[in-house]
Amino acid sequence: MHSDDKVDIASREELEMLLRLFYQDVLSDPIIGFFFTDVIAFSLEQHLPRVIDFWAQILFGESSYQGQLFERHQHIHQQAKLSQHHFSRWLHLLNNNIDRHFEGLNCTKMKTRAARIAESMAAALEQKSPSNNPRTGVQFFTP
C-alpha cells in the first residue's frame, strides 16, 4: 500500500482489519507471543470483538466496551510476569501495523492512547502488591 493509498481508521471494519493484522504479528512474536499461545487460553474470535469495542469507544465515542482491562492483564501477570519490555513490544507491534496500513487523526489518537495504556498498565502491575488497590492512579480512559 502506497502512502497515498492510506486512510484514517474510520469504522469498526477498519479496526477489525487492523487488529487481525496486529494479532497475526503478536501471536508469532518471539517476545510476547507466548502469553497468547502458552500462558492463557486465547481465542482471537472471542477476543477480537472486545478489543474492537474498546478501540471503538476511544476513537468513535461508542459505549459498547464492558471489559475489565486491568483485571484481565493482572490475571495474566499472576501467571507470567508482564514487564515494561512486554508492553513496549506490544506498542511497537501496534504502531507498526497502524503505520503500515493507515494514517490520520484517529491513528495518532490510537497510538497516543495505546502508549498511555502501556505505560499505566506496566506501572500498575509493577507496583501491585496484595495490600495495594490495583486501580490507584490508573486511568485507562482519560481523554
PDB file of C-alpha atoms in Angstrom:
ATOM      1  CA  MET A   1       0.000   0.000   0.000  1.00  0.00           C
ATOM      2  CA  HIS A   2       1.468   3.355  -1.017  1.00  0.00           C
ATOM      3  CA  SER A   3       1.343   6.262   1.408  1.00  0.00           C
ATOM      4  CA  ASP A   4      -1.183   7.985  -0.847  1.00  0.00           C
ATOM      5  CA  ASP A   5      -3.495   4.969  -0.521  1.00  0.00           C
ATOM      6  CA  LYS A   6      -3.652   5.084   3.279  1.00  0.00           C
ATOM      7  CA  VAL A   7      -6.770   6.325   5.006  1.00  0.00           C
ATOM      8  CA  ASP A   8      -7.626   7.029   8.613  1.00  0.00           C
ATOM      9  CA  ILE A   9      -9.268   4.398  10.811  1.00  0.00           C
ATOM     10  CA  ALA A  10     -12.895   5.417  10.472  1.00  0.00           C
ATOM     11  CA  SER A  11     -15.008   2.303  11.072  1.00  0.00           C
ATOM     12  CA  ARG A  12     -15.323  -0.886  13.085  1.00  0.00           C
ATOM     13  CA  GLU A  13     -14.468  -2.812   9.912  1.00  0.00           C
ATOM     14  CA  GLU A  14     -11.170  -0.959   9.570  1.00  0.00           C
ATOM     15  CA  LEU A  15     -10.453  -1.555  13.258  1.00  0.00           C
ATOM     16  CA  GLU A  16     -11.088  -5.260  12.718  1.00  0.00           C
ATOM     17  CA  MET A  17      -8.743  -5.361   9.722  1.00  0.00           C
ATOM     18  CA  LEU A  18      -6.015  -3.567  11.679  1.00  0.00           C
ATOM     19  CA  LEU A  19      -6.426  -5.723  14.779  1.00  0.00           C
ATOM     20  CA  ARG A  20      -6.424  -9.002  12.836  1.00  0.00           C
ATOM     21  CA  LEU A  21      -3.123  -7.985  11.211  1.00  0.00           C
ATOM     22  CA  PHE A  22      -1.768  -6.870  14.584  1.00  0.00           C
ATOM     23  CA  TYR A  23      -2.675 -10.146  16.301  1.00  0.00           C
ATOM     24  CA  GLN A  24      -1.084 -12.138  13.457  1.00  0.00           C
ATOM     25  CA  ASP A  25       2.160 -10.391  14.391  1.00  0.00           C
ATOM     26  CA  VAL A  26       1.558 -10.732  18.142  1.00  0.00           C
ATOM     27  CA  LEU A  27       0.840 -14.458  18.026  1.00  0.00           C
ATOM     28  CA  SER A  28       4.078 -15.184  16.159  1.00  0.00           C
ATOM     29  CA  ASP A  29       6.193 -12.658  18.062  1.00  0.00           C
ATOM     30  CA  PRO A  30       9.207 -14.162  19.881  1.00  0.00           C
ATOM     31  CA  ILE A  31       8.885 -11.674  22.780  1.00  0.00           C
ATOM     32  CA  ILE A  32       5.174 -11.563  23.607  1.00  0.00           C
ATOM     33  CA  GLY A  33       3.578 -14.318  21.533  1.00  0.00           C
ATOM     34  CA  PHE A  34       3.958 -16.903  24.298  1.00  0.00           C
ATOM     35  CA  PHE A  35       1.484 -15.013  26.512  1.00  0.00           C
ATOM     36  CA  PHE A  36      -1.207 -15.778  23.932  1.00  0.00           C
ATOM     37  CA  THR A  37      -0.091 -19.265  22.950  1.00  0.00           C
ATOM     38  CA  ASP A  38       1.212 -20.735  26.225  1.00  0.00           C
ATOM     39  CA  VAL A  39       0.106 -18.651  29.225  1.00  0.00           C
ATOM     40  CA  ILE A  40      -3.594 -18.011  28.602  1.00  0.00           C
ATOM     41  CA  ALA A  41      -6.327 -19.785  26.685  1.00  0.00           C
ATOM     42  CA  PHE A  42      -6.583 -17.294  23.820  1.00  0.00           C
ATOM     43  CA  SER A  43      -9.169 -17.299  21.059  1.00  0.00           C
ATOM     44  CA  LEU A  44      -8.852 -14.482  18.550  1.00  0.00           C
ATOM     45  CA  GLU A  45     -12.509 -14.829  17.576  1.00  0.00           C
ATOM     46  CA  GLN A  46     -13.605 -14.368  21.189  1.00  0.00           C
ATOM     47  CA  HIS A  47     -11.052 -11.643  21.978  1.00  0.00           C
ATOM     48  CA  LEU A  48     -11.437  -9.538  18.837  1.00  0.00           C
ATOM     49  CA  PRO A  49     -14.991  -8.214  19.413  1.00  0.00           C
ATOM     50  CA  ARG A  50     -13.965  -6.945  22.878  1.00  0.00           C
ATOM     51  CA  VAL A  51     -10.854  -5.242  21.542  1.00  0.00           C
ATOM     52  CA  ILE A  52     -12.825  -3.675  18.687  1.00  0.00           C
ATOM     53  CA  ASP A  53     -15.376  -2.405  21.242  1.00  0.00           C
ATOM     54  CA  PHE A  54     -12.550  -0.984  23.359  1.00  0.00           C
ATOM     55  CA  TRP A  55     -10.957   0.965  20.492  1.00  0.00           C
ATOM     56  CA  ALA A  56     -14.345   1.988  19.028  1.00  0.00           C
ATOM     57  CA  GLN A  57     -15.138   3.597  22.381  1.00  0.00           C
ATOM     58  CA  ILE A  58     -11.892   5.553  22.315  1.00  0.00           C
ATOM     59  CA  LEU A  59     -11.887   6.503  18.630  1.00  0.00           C
ATOM     60  CA  PHE A  60     -15.576   6.829  17.790  1.00  0.00           C
ATOM     61  CA  GLY A  61     -17.207   7.515  21.156  1.00  0.00           C
ATOM     62  CA  GLU A  62     -19.157   4.245  21.160  1.00  0.00           C
ATOM     63  CA  SER A  63     -20.098   2.859  24.544  1.00  0.00           C
ATOM     64  CA  SER A  64     -20.098  -0.866  23.829  1.00  0.00           C
ATOM     65  CA  TYR A  65     -16.932  -1.839  25.749  1.00  0.00           C
ATOM     66  CA  GLN A  66     -17.764  -3.621  29.001  1.00  0.00           C
ATOM     67  CA  GLY A  67     -14.442  -5.318  29.751  1.00  0.00           C
ATOM     68  CA  GLN A  68     -12.122  -5.255  32.706  1.00  0.00           C
ATOM     69  CA  LEU A  69      -8.877  -4.162  31.115  1.00  0.00           C
ATOM     70  CA  PHE A  70      -6.662  -4.025  34.183  1.00  0.00           C
ATOM     71  CA  GLU A  71      -8.082  -7.152  35.811  1.00  0.00           C
ATOM     72  CA  ARG A  72      -7.500  -9.236  32.679  1.00  0.00           C
ATOM     73  CA  HIS A  73      -3.869  -8.168  32.498  1.00  0.00           C
ATOM     74  CA  GLN A  74      -3.433  -8.639  36.229  1.00  0.00           C
ATOM     75  CA  HIS A  75      -4.610 -12.252  35.806  1.00  0.00           C
ATOM     76  CA  ILE A  76      -2.005 -12.810  33.067  1.00  0.00           C
ATOM     77  CA  HIS A  77       0.659 -11.099  35.197  1.00  0.00           C
ATOM     78  CA  GLN A  78      -0.020 -13.538  38.039  1.00  0.00           C
ATOM     79  CA  GLN A  79       0.710 -16.452  35.684  1.00  0.00           C
ATOM     80  CA  ALA A  80       3.697 -14.976  33.834  1.00  0.00           C
ATOM     81  CA  LYS A  81       5.125 -11.609  34.802  1.00  0.00           C
ATOM     82  CA  LEU A  82       4.351  -8.816  32.341  1.00  0.00           C
ATOM     83  CA  SER A  83       7.171  -6.264  32.223  1.00  0.00           C
ATOM     84  CA  GLN A  84       7.653  -2.835  30.691  1.00  0.00           C
ATOM     85  CA  HIS A  85       9.594  -4.639  27.947  1.00  0.00           C
ATOM     86  CA  HIS A  86       6.500  -6.680  27.034  1.00  0.00           C
ATOM     87  CA  PHE A  87       4.276  -3.605  26.907  1.00  0.00           C
ATOM     88  CA  SER A  88       6.864  -1.776  24.792  1.00  0.00           C
ATOM     89  CA  ARG A  89       6.890  -4.674  22.342  1.00  0.00           C
ATOM     90  CA  TRP A  90       3.066  -4.698  22.197  1.00  0.00           C
ATOM     91  CA  LEU A  91       3.133  -0.970  21.488  1.00  0.00           C
ATOM     92  CA  HIS A  92       5.787  -1.363  18.800  1.00  0.00           C
ATOM     93  CA  LEU A  93       3.760  -4.058  17.009  1.00  0.00           C
ATOM     94  CA  LEU A  94       0.572  -1.999  17.205  1.00  0.00           C
ATOM     95  CA  ASN A  95       2.222   1.198  15.967  1.00  0.00           C
ATOM     96  CA  ASN A  96       3.958  -0.692  13.172  1.00  0.00           C
ATOM     97  CA  ASN A  97       0.634  -2.118  11.950  1.00  0.00           C
ATOM     98  CA  ILE A  98      -1.093   1.252  12.171  1.00  0.00           C
ATOM     99  CA  ASP A  99       1.697   2.940  10.215  1.00  0.00           C
ATOM    100  CA  ARG A 100       1.808   0.205   7.556  1.00  0.00           C
ATOM    101  CA  HIS A 101      -1.899   0.364   6.778  1.00  0.00           C
ATOM    102  CA  PHE A 102      -3.406   3.666   7.928  1.00  0.00           C
ATOM    103  CA  GLU A 103      -2.705   7.324   8.593  1.00  0.00           C
ATOM    104  CA  GLY A 104      -4.706  10.180  10.049  1.00  0.00           C
ATOM    105  CA  LEU A 105      -6.051  11.702  13.234  1.00  0.00           C
ATOM    106  CA  ASN A 106      -7.593   8.510  14.612  1.00  0.00           C
ATOM    107  CA  CYS A 107      -4.301   6.713  14.000  1.00  0.00           C
ATOM    108  CA  THR A 108      -2.480   9.341  16.032  1.00  0.00           C
ATOM    109  CA  LYS A 109      -5.153   9.162  18.736  1.00  0.00           C
ATOM    110  CA  MET A 110      -4.904   5.364  18.866  1.00  0.00           C
ATOM    111  CA  LYS A 111      -1.094   5.410  19.112  1.00  0.00           C
ATOM    112  CA  THR A 112      -1.151   8.113  21.804  1.00  0.00           C
ATOM    113  CA  ARG A 113      -3.768   6.282  23.871  1.00  0.00           C
ATOM    114  CA  ALA A 114      -2.015   2.931  23.414  1.00  0.00           C
ATOM    115  CA  ALA A 115       1.234   4.460  24.710  1.00  0.00           C
ATOM    116  CA  ARG A 116      -0.571   5.798  27.791  1.00  0.00           C
ATOM    117  CA  ILE A 117      -2.267   2.461  28.405  1.00  0.00           C
ATOM    118  CA  ALA A 118       1.001   0.532  28.057  1.00  0.00           C
ATOM    119  CA  GLU A 119       2.787   2.889  30.439  1.00  0.00           C
ATOM    120  CA  SER A 120      -0.042   2.900  33.000  1.00  0.00           C
ATOM    121  CA  MET A 121      -0.559  -0.848  32.837  1.00  0.00           C
ATOM    122  CA  ALA A 122       3.143  -1.623  33.234  1.00  0.00           C
ATOM    123  CA  ALA A 123       3.470   0.800  36.154  1.00  0.00           C
ATOM    124  CA  ALA A 124       0.337  -0.516  37.886  1.00  0.00           C
ATOM    125  CA  LEU A 125       1.408  -4.149  37.549  1.00  0.00           C
ATOM    126  CA  GLU A 126       4.944  -3.329  38.694  1.00  0.00           C
ATOM    127  CA  GLN A 127       3.783  -1.697  41.926  1.00  0.00           C
ATOM    128  CA  LYS A 128       0.881  -4.059  42.531  1.00  0.00           C
ATOM    129  CA  SER A 129       1.054  -5.884  45.819  1.00  0.00           C
ATOM    130  CA  PRO A 130      -1.705  -7.609  47.821  1.00  0.00           C
ATOM    131  CA  SER A 131      -2.113  -4.594  50.102  1.00  0.00           C
ATOM    132  CA  ASN A 132      -2.393  -2.039  47.290  1.00  0.00           C
ATOM    133  CA  ASN A 133      -5.507  -1.034  45.420  1.00  0.00           C
ATOM    134  CA  PRO A 134      -4.818  -2.071  41.789  1.00  0.00           C
ATOM    135  CA  ARG A 135      -6.701   0.943  40.430  1.00  0.00           C
ATOM    136  CA  THR A 136      -4.877   3.640  42.381  1.00  0.00           C
ATOM    137  CA  GLY A 137      -3.672   6.280  39.964  1.00  0.00           C
ATOM    138  CA  VAL A 138      -4.529   4.179  36.916  1.00  0.00           C
ATOM    139  CA  GLN A 139      -6.854   5.784  34.411  1.00  0.00           C
ATOM    140  CA  PHE A 140      -7.157   3.936  31.136  1.00  0.00           C
ATOM    141  CA  PHE A 141      -9.961   6.040  29.661  1.00  0.00           C
ATOM    142  CA  THR A 142      -8.635   9.554  30.287  1.00  0.00           C
ATOM    143  CA  PRO A 143      -9.050  11.922  27.343  1.00  0.00           C
TER     144      PRO A 143
END
